[in-house]
Amino acid sequence: MNSSLWYKNIVLYQVYVRAFCDSNADGHGDLAGVTQKLDYLKELGINCIWLMPTYPSPLKDDGYDIADFYSVHPDFGTLDDFKTLIAEAHKRDLKIITDLVVNHTSDMHPWFQAARADRNSPYRDYYVWSDTDQKYSDARIIFIDTEPSNWTWDEMAGQYYWHRFYASQPDLNYDSPALRNEMLQVQRFWLDLGIDGFRVDAVPYLIEREGTNCENLPETHVFLKEMRRVIDEEYTDRVLLCEANQWPKDVLAYFGNDDEFQMAFNFPLMPRIYMSLYDADKTPIQWALENTPAIPKNAQWCTFLRNHDELTLEMVTEEERQHMWQAYAPDPKMRLNLGIRRRLAPLLENDIRKICLANAILFSLPGSPVIYYGDEIGMGDNIDLFDRNGVRTPMQWDASQNSGFSKADQLYAPIINMDPYSPSMVNVADQQKDENSLWSSVRNMIQIRNQNVVFGTGELILLQTSKAEVLAYTRKDVNETIFVINNLSDLAQEITLNIVSEKQKLKNLFTGNSFDLRENQLLLSLAPYQYLWLS
Ligand code: NOJ
């Protein structure tokens, strides 16, 4: 494959730097810590790291509130550490992308400080101001549990300012040509350092217009296409990944005509994997697959089970949301905004069969999958921590004190200390030694996926099965056909699949065992939650 299309066939790993590895014993994970763990990531088999924000920031939204676009927060290290990390990642043939927050800054950013202090400052126009809080009233509030309005009064400025997220994150004004240029400079700065691309945060909200919901507006796309032009004209092999929590038809627009984002998260698919698992019914996943539109030739979806935010239930119906909350967030403390603030393993009742099946579905569907740090070992969460912090606790490397994450006395957040999720029961070192562990299973799936490009780029054809409990599909390209069969239920299932193939035998990619095809029929006895990849 053309090297500029590298993102079409990768497994990504999302690193929350503060939680990953503390190299200098100050209680915070840092960039040098990530560098120390590159061999671990390589061993797991991933091909690309997504680094969450490490910019200087008051960290009121964990770095998504940037106070300086051109530097590194001292807790995380220095620009030199960043350069070292990029170089060491590249040495190991790992790509590395980082978050770029384009929609807003921190209120501590010097631009905002200058803007609020003086109406005539050149930076005033970098933000969105108003004398009333009644403008753009059709725009929804995203952080409904913490923010009463998208407008906040600023005493010093003598005006309201606009913000789609926390009040401490004023929105930038993309109607300002100076601001637009400045943001392209930011992009160039990190590309010049050698970063392979960006996960671009919160892109639907760049532009506001009266009478609209202020999402996905045409002028927003105009700017995003400018970002892509910078990548295409001035750099090689760099990627833009779109974070737009939107319905498929609106996300589709972010791929443009292969002239905007190369990648975008598939938000509607994610909750439907959980729905299908809970109900032992393939319908939700099939619905998502059937409603995922075709994307431009060079584009790719990014799929995921969890990330650092709440498990968002924005892309489901009201009825489905209530069902998901009842199923997966019985305790109201588990709910946040329109979502669920829990990790993968606790969501799936720490049942390794279900966790493996969820991963197997993720890894066998079209798109490049993302693993959220710690989910490869089934880390737990802590719903007593504020907001989304409960899914951002220190990585559990081993069973030692501080779980091998840090040598400090005081950590940025407590380690999960409740069984069955404490480091003595969930840690990397033990799972690496155990070939039946979640870690070993996930690694195995990644390896098979890496060996079979059809998973990344082949087409998907749903297979008819007589049982709602069994989800089956073919992944196919000119060279290869793989049949994927998933038993979504906790009961054994006997099924017959009609498969048209010249071959008489199919090989189980996990065990090497073969299955006989008789007159294009495949008879299968599936164990509870079993998944098969047959070639
Ligand atoms: C989306 C990010 O994933 C989330 O963590 C953040 O709070 C908002 N964007 C605002 O930047």
XYZ file of C-alpha atoms in Angstrom, residues 4-528:
525
model
C 0.837 7.893 2.608
C -2.161 5.643 3.369
C -0.495 4.117 6.461
C -3.445 5.106 8.678
C -5.753 2.700 6.877
C -4.233 -0.310 8.515
C -3.221 0.482 12.046
C -4.110 -0.209 15.629
C -3.926 2.931 17.729
C -3.245 3.213 21.446
C -4.518 6.215 23.364
C -2.074 7.438 26.001
C -3.200 9.711 28.801
C 0.296 10.949 29.567
C -0.414 11.952 33.172
C -1.489 8.394 33.989
C 0.977 6.355 32.021
C 4.468 6.375 33.512
C 6.161 8.826 35.864
C 9.870 8.985 34.988
C 10.921 11.589 37.578
C 8.925 10.550 40.636
C 6.851 13.713 40.905
C 3.547 11.830 40.904
C 2.604 12.752 37.321
C 3.190 10.649 34.263
C 5.337 12.403 31.672
C 6.669 12.267 28.122
C 9.914 10.606 29.187
C 7.771 7.953 30.859
C 5.956 7.298 27.596
C 9.337 6.957 25.876
C 10.322 4.330 28.455
C 7.220 2.346 27.588
C 7.563 2.337 23.806
C 8.890 -1.207 23.789
C 5.815 -2.266 25.718
C 3.548 -0.710 23.091
C 5.579 -2.296 20.333
C 5.238 -5.674 22.016
C 1.485 -5.257 22.243
C 1.559 -4.780 18.491
C 0.112 -1.328 18.100
C 1.306 0.874 15.235
C 0.318 4.368 16.272
C 0.200 6.277 19.541
C -2.406 8.949 20.190
C -1.004 11.242 22.844
C -3.536 13.279 24.820
C -2.728 17.004 25.273
C 0.579 17.884 26.922
C 0.495 21.651 26.343
C 0.884 24.168 29.188
C -2.528 24.353 30.790
C -4.264 24.961 34.121
C -5.547 21.397 33.581
C -9.150 22.239 34.361
C -10.100 19.965 31.480
C -7.033 17.741 31.607
C -5.117 19.746 29.044
C -7.991 20.274 26.600
C -7.740 23.805 28.002
C -4.539 24.977 26.338
C -2.714 28.036 27.667
C 0.186 27.942 25.186
C 0.132 26.079 21.886
C 3.885 26.100 21.446
C 5.227 24.363 24.507
C 4.906 21.490 26.978
C 3.401 21.562 30.457
C 6.263 21.287 33.012
C 4.525 18.308 34.668
C 4.895 16.425 31.391
C 8.446 17.499 30.516
C 9.935 19.702 27.846
C 9.871 20.194 24.099
C 13.126 18.232 24.003
C 11.356 15.331 25.701
C 8.692 15.591 23.029
C 11.298 15.465 20.271
C 12.979 12.473 21.912
C 9.658 10.670 22.153
C 8.936 11.244 18.468
C 12.412 10.087 17.454
C 12.284 6.971 19.636
C 8.794 6.113 18.408
C 9.904 6.453 14.799
C 12.969 4.296 15.470
C 10.546 1.538 16.401
C 8.373 2.175 13.393
C 5.597 3.598 15.552
C 3.616 6.586 14.327
C 2.634 9.220 16.843
C -0.195 11.719 16.702
C -1.262 14.226 19.326
C -4.379 16.122 20.273
C -4.820 19.543 18.763
C -7.599 21.561 20.339
C -8.735 24.057 17.751
C -12.144 25.099 19.041
C -11.107 26.864 22.240
C -8.269 27.788 24.567
C -7.960 28.037 28.321
C -9.135 31.325 29.830
C -5.520 31.517 31.076
C -4.205 31.728 27.503
C -2.426 35.101 26.996
C -4.688 35.737 23.977
C -7.762 35.583 26.174
C -6.116 37.582 28.934
C -5.251 40.331 26.438
C -8.674 40.112 24.799
C -10.655 40.534 27.991
C -8.456 43.370 29.255
C -8.845 45.659 26.245
C -11.583 46.006 23.647
C -9.004 47.353 21.208
C -6.537 44.541 21.651
C -5.799 42.668 18.408
C -6.705 39.536 20.360
C -10.251 40.696 21.194
C -11.396 39.343 17.866
C -9.832 35.935 18.575
C -12.836 35.113 20.777
C -16.608 35.384 20.477
C -18.158 38.242 22.475
C -21.670 39.557 22.968
C -23.537 42.145 25.015
C -26.354 39.672 25.612
C -26.474 35.983 26.454
C -29.365 35.431 24.061
C -27.442 34.905 20.811
C -27.173 31.467 19.193
C -29.874 30.105 21.471
C -30.375 27.051 19.244
C -26.940 25.679 20.202
C -27.190 22.874 22.753
C -25.121 22.749 25.929
C -22.673 19.849 25.830
C -21.500 19.658 29.458
C -25.059 19.746 30.788
C -24.037 18.537 34.249
C -21.706 21.477 34.875
C -22.564 24.373 32.547
C -25.843 26.321 32.691
C -25.173 28.290 29.489
C -22.828 28.613 26.511
C -22.302 32.252 27.497
C -20.395 33.483 30.550
C -20.215 37.095 31.710
C -16.697 38.449 31.968
C -16.443 41.351 34.362
C -13.147 42.619 33.006
C -14.277 42.454 29.386
C -17.685 43.916 30.133
C -19.223 41.373 27.758
C -20.297 37.765 27.599
C -17.973 35.262 25.906
C -19.020 32.106 24.069
C -17.921 28.588 25.106
C -19.206 25.178 24.060
C -17.447 23.352 26.916
C -16.417 24.508 30.420
C -16.637 28.248 31.076
C -12.854 28.119 31.530
C -12.569 27.249 27.789
C -13.556 30.291 25.712
C -14.267 29.434 22.068
C -11.973 30.832 19.407
C -13.492 32.988 16.697
C -12.983 31.387 13.277
C -14.440 34.423 11.568
C -11.129 36.138 12.347
C -8.580 35.693 9.526
C -5.742 36.439 11.956
C -6.881 33.666 14.271
C -7.217 31.239 11.402
C -3.662 31.963 10.289
C -2.377 31.626 13.809
C -3.954 28.160 14.158
C -2.358 27.018 10.907
C 0.969 28.140 12.361
C 0.316 26.021 15.442
C -0.293 23.062 13.191
C 2.966 23.675 11.312
C 4.931 23.980 14.541
C 4.123 20.420 15.644
C 4.416 18.987 12.146
C 7.873 20.532 11.928
C 8.774 18.700 15.142
C 7.948 15.484 13.313
C 4.530 14.552 14.684
C 2.623 12.241 12.303
C -0.681 13.993 12.674
C -3.396 15.233 14.978
C -6.554 14.070 16.633
C -8.386 17.320 16.108
C -10.660 18.023 19.052
C -14.260 19.221 18.928
C -14.334 20.227 15.271
C -18.085 20.654 14.706
C -18.243 23.825 16.765
C -15.758 26.202 15.127
C -18.301 28.611 13.650
C -21.485 30.156 15.085
C -24.423 31.398 13.025
C -27.779 32.714 14.243
C -30.721 30.444 13.509
C -28.581 27.255 13.377
C -27.484 24.771 16.036
C -23.939 26.064 15.407
C -22.617 22.611 14.490
C -21.148 21.333 11.202
C -21.539 24.677 9.436
C -20.111 25.128 5.918
C -17.613 27.766 7.076
C -16.250 25.258 9.599
C -15.466 22.902 6.736
C -13.735 25.698 4.846
C -11.213 26.106 7.647
C -10.701 22.368 8.119
C -9.927 22.050 4.422
C -7.251 24.698 4.934
C -5.707 22.518 7.652
C -5.672 19.612 5.229
C -4.102 21.743 2.524
C -1.214 22.545 4.839
C -0.649 18.836 5.393
C -0.860 17.925 1.718
C 1.131 20.801 0.307
C 3.838 21.256 2.911
C 4.324 17.802 4.454
C 4.222 14.113 3.561
C 2.415 11.189 5.165
C 0.659 13.129 7.932
C -2.872 12.474 9.083
C -5.836 14.376 10.500
C -8.273 12.466 12.708
C -11.631 14.072 13.297
C -13.413 14.129 16.627
C -16.990 14.895 15.639
C -19.566 13.203 17.836
C -22.237 13.301 15.135
C -24.527 11.100 13.098
C -22.909 9.340 10.099
C -24.216 11.730 7.456
C -22.747 14.708 9.298
C -19.445 12.935 9.962
C -19.236 11.969 6.319
C -18.924 15.652 5.427
C -15.686 15.825 7.454
C -13.955 13.501 5.004
C -14.809 16.021 2.286
C -13.821 14.798 -1.111
C -10.600 13.297 0.234
C -9.657 16.900 0.987
C -10.536 17.275 4.657
C -9.938 14.606 7.352
C -8.422 11.249 6.422
C -9.900 9.669 9.544
C -12.941 10.149 11.764
C -14.218 8.380 14.855
C -17.226 6.157 14.305
C -19.322 7.384 17.239
C -22.669 5.725 16.377
C -21.111 2.244 16.219
C -19.554 2.283 19.695
C -22.640 2.252 21.986
C -24.308 -0.301 19.730
C -21.551 -2.828 20.444
C -22.531 -2.559 24.121
C -26.246 -2.760 23.291
C -25.751 -5.909 21.259
C -23.709 -7.515 24.019
C -26.228 -6.675 26.717
C -29.224 -7.853 24.736
C -27.437 -10.797 23.068
C -28.870 -9.438 19.855
C -26.939 -8.496 16.734
C -29.545 -5.942 15.606
C -27.903 -2.786 17.046
C -24.467 -3.569 15.557
C -26.009 -4.530 12.231
C -28.009 -1.309 12.261
C -24.809 0.679 12.826
C -22.977 -1.160 10.047
C -25.840 -0.753 7.607
C -26.048 2.935 8.428
C -22.331 3.612 8.166
C -22.032 5.383 4.823
C -19.404 4.628 2.231
C -16.451 6.953 2.693
C -14.030 8.444 0.147
C -11.375 6.162 -1.295
C -8.530 7.313 0.925
C -10.543 7.763 4.116
C -10.716 5.480 7.111
C -12.917 5.148 10.205
C -11.429 5.060 13.640
C -13.300 2.615 15.871
C -13.181 2.335 19.656
C -14.850 0.823 22.702
C -13.842 3.393 25.312
C -11.801 6.542 25.673
C -10.984 9.145 28.333
C -14.466 10.679 28.262
C -17.784 9.292 29.386
C -19.128 6.549 27.114
C -21.164 8.967 25.083
C -24.815 8.224 24.395
C -25.367 11.189 22.117
C -25.644 9.091 18.961
C -28.542 6.901 20.150
C -32.291 7.482 20.445
C -33.802 8.596 23.755
C -35.208 5.110 24.265
C -31.843 3.461 23.589
C -30.169 5.896 25.976
C -32.518 4.989 28.802
C -31.896 1.332 28.084
C -28.117 1.791 28.100
C -28.271 3.735 31.375
C -30.372 1.058 33.026
C -28.159 -1.702 31.696
C -24.731 -0.196 32.262
C -25.161 2.617 34.783
C -27.621 1.390 37.393
C -26.052 3.706 39.993
C -26.787 7.359 39.082
C -23.192 8.182 40.069
C -22.092 6.239 36.993
C -23.847 8.688 34.691
C -22.369 11.912 33.390
C -23.808 14.375 30.908
C -25.330 12.136 28.208
C -23.121 9.197 29.003
C -21.585 6.652 31.351
C -18.326 7.308 33.186
C -17.056 3.742 33.476
C -14.278 1.674 31.949
C -14.552 -1.300 29.629
C -13.917 -4.097 32.154
C -16.415 -2.949 34.813
C -18.992 -2.254 32.095
C -18.700 -5.872 30.995
C -18.796 -7.185 34.575
C -15.125 -8.071 34.438
C -16.090 -11.128 32.418
C -13.018 -11.887 30.316
C -15.145 -13.736 27.762
C -17.238 -10.643 27.118
C -14.269 -8.276 27.167
C -12.439 -10.442 24.630
C -15.529 -10.671 22.456
C -15.987 -6.897 22.491
C -12.358 -6.532 21.416
C -12.730 -9.238 18.775
C -15.688 -7.374 17.282
C -13.781 -4.105 17.378
C -10.690 -5.597 15.747
C -12.605 -7.366 12.997
C -14.813 -4.491 11.839
C -13.802 -1.952 9.179
C -11.747 0.935 10.470
C -8.582 1.376 12.491
C -9.275 0.472 16.133
C -8.107 2.430 19.170
C -7.250 0.891 22.537
C -7.674 3.147 25.539
C -4.662 2.747 27.862
C -5.290 0.140 30.542
C -8.205 -1.508 28.772
C -5.822 -4.106 27.357
C -5.469 -5.437 30.917
C -9.038 -4.722 32.015
C -8.373 -1.866 34.430
C -11.190 -0.733 36.713
C -12.600 2.725 37.380
C -13.334 4.911 40.407
C -16.692 6.645 40.273
C -15.924 8.535 43.472
C -13.550 10.763 41.513
C -14.899 13.946 39.921
C -16.315 14.106 36.400
C -14.310 11.845 34.028
C -11.329 11.392 36.378
C -12.546 7.958 37.421
C -11.414 6.490 34.091
C -8.065 8.307 34.151
C -6.287 6.618 37.073
C -2.629 5.474 37.024
C -1.652 2.661 34.691
C -1.169 -0.635 36.505
C 2.193 -1.998 35.407
C 2.797 -4.420 38.233
C 1.669 -5.374 41.735
C 4.199 -3.179 43.570
C 3.374 -0.040 45.481
C 1.971 2.643 43.144
C 1.468 -0.170 40.631
C 4.868 0.484 39.068
C 3.547 3.798 37.759
C 5.569 6.118 39.990
C 8.038 6.257 42.855
C 6.471 9.382 44.338
C 4.721 9.497 47.729
C 1.840 11.521 46.366
C 0.217 10.729 43.006
C -1.951 12.984 40.802
C -4.819 10.537 41.450
C -5.325 7.450 43.607
C -4.561 4.023 42.188
C -7.613 1.783 41.885
C -7.470 -0.077 45.199
C -10.620 -2.173 45.182
C -10.594 -5.814 44.221
C -11.017 -7.277 41.700
C -9.352 -4.295 39.999
C -6.455 -3.491 42.363
C -2.912 -3.809 40.985
C -2.429 -7.104 42.790
C -5.155 -8.559 40.566
C -4.868 -6.452 37.398
C -1.432 -5.558 36.108
C 0.663 -5.782 32.959
C 3.536 -7.876 34.352
C 1.329 -10.746 35.510
C -0.809 -10.764 32.393
C 2.216 -10.824 30.109
C 3.291 -14.073 31.755
C -0.118 -15.695 31.352
C -1.056 -16.804 27.863
C -4.742 -16.913 28.806
C -4.832 -13.352 30.139
C -6.779 -10.527 28.555
C -3.488 -8.874 27.578
C -2.309 -12.003 25.744
C -5.651 -12.357 23.986
C -5.680 -8.738 22.886
C -2.099 -9.014 21.667
C -2.987 -12.121 19.736
C -5.902 -10.394 18.018
C -3.709 -7.413 17.129
C -1.075 -9.692 15.650
C -3.564 -11.528 13.486
C -5.075 -8.264 12.440
C -1.675 -6.842 11.542
C -0.967 -9.891 9.383
C -4.238 -9.619 7.465
C -4.673 -6.265 5.751
C -8.201 -7.266 4.790
C -9.306 -6.227 8.298
C -8.283 -2.662 7.624
C -9.264 -2.223 4.035
C -11.468 -5.092 2.919
C -15.176 -4.728 2.430
C -17.683 -5.997 4.979
C -20.580 -8.227 4.001
C -23.097 -9.196 6.664
C -23.945 -12.909 6.729
C -27.429 -14.155 7.434
C -27.684 -16.281 10.544
C -30.854 -17.835 11.858
C -30.149 -16.583 15.365
C -30.269 -13.061 16.694
C -27.514 -14.066 19.124
C -24.980 -14.715 16.374
C -23.394 -11.855 14.474
C -21.497 -12.970 11.392
C -19.807 -11.148 8.560
C -17.226 -11.557 5.846
C -14.196 -9.325 5.416
C -13.043 -9.538 1.849
C -10.624 -8.101 -0.661
C -9.146 -9.399 -3.904
C -6.616 -11.577 -2.113
C -8.384 -12.780 0.945
C -11.685 -13.655 2.590
C -12.151 -13.957 6.334
C -15.377 -15.102 7.987
C -16.071 -13.646 11.413
C -18.617 -15.280 13.688
C -19.505 -13.884 17.124
C -21.735 -15.489 19.718
C -23.161 -12.531 21.628
C -24.878 -14.664 24.242
C -23.930 -16.531 27.392
C -25.431 -19.739 25.977
C -23.888 -22.158 23.526
C -25.279 -21.770 20.003
C -25.539 -24.248 17.155
C -25.740 -22.600 13.777
C -25.419 -23.344 10.105
C -23.896 -20.699 7.894
C -24.265 -20.684 4.148
C -20.871 -19.859 2.747
C -19.963 -19.813 -0.884
C -16.320 -20.776 -1.237
C -14.168 -22.840 -3.596
C -12.327 -24.190 -0.590
C -13.471 -27.245 1.355
C -11.742 -26.230 4.534
C -11.558 -23.046 6.563
C -8.778 -22.312 9.017
C -9.336 -20.883 12.488
C -6.857 -18.015 12.630
C -6.526 -18.265 16.410
C -5.894 -21.994 16.796
C -4.872 -23.179 13.339
C -7.633 -25.845 13.503
C -9.638 -26.425 10.378
C -13.375 -26.540 9.760
C -14.995 -28.548 6.978
C -17.344 -26.911 4.548
C -20.021 -29.310 3.239
C -21.940 -28.179 0.181
C -21.272 -24.572 1.067
C -22.582 -25.077 4.575
C -20.637 -24.570 7.748
C -21.997 -26.199 10.887
C -20.781 -24.551 14.052
C -21.179 -25.149 17.772
C -20.266 -21.922 19.468
C -19.409 -21.688 23.154
C -20.857 -18.754 25.133
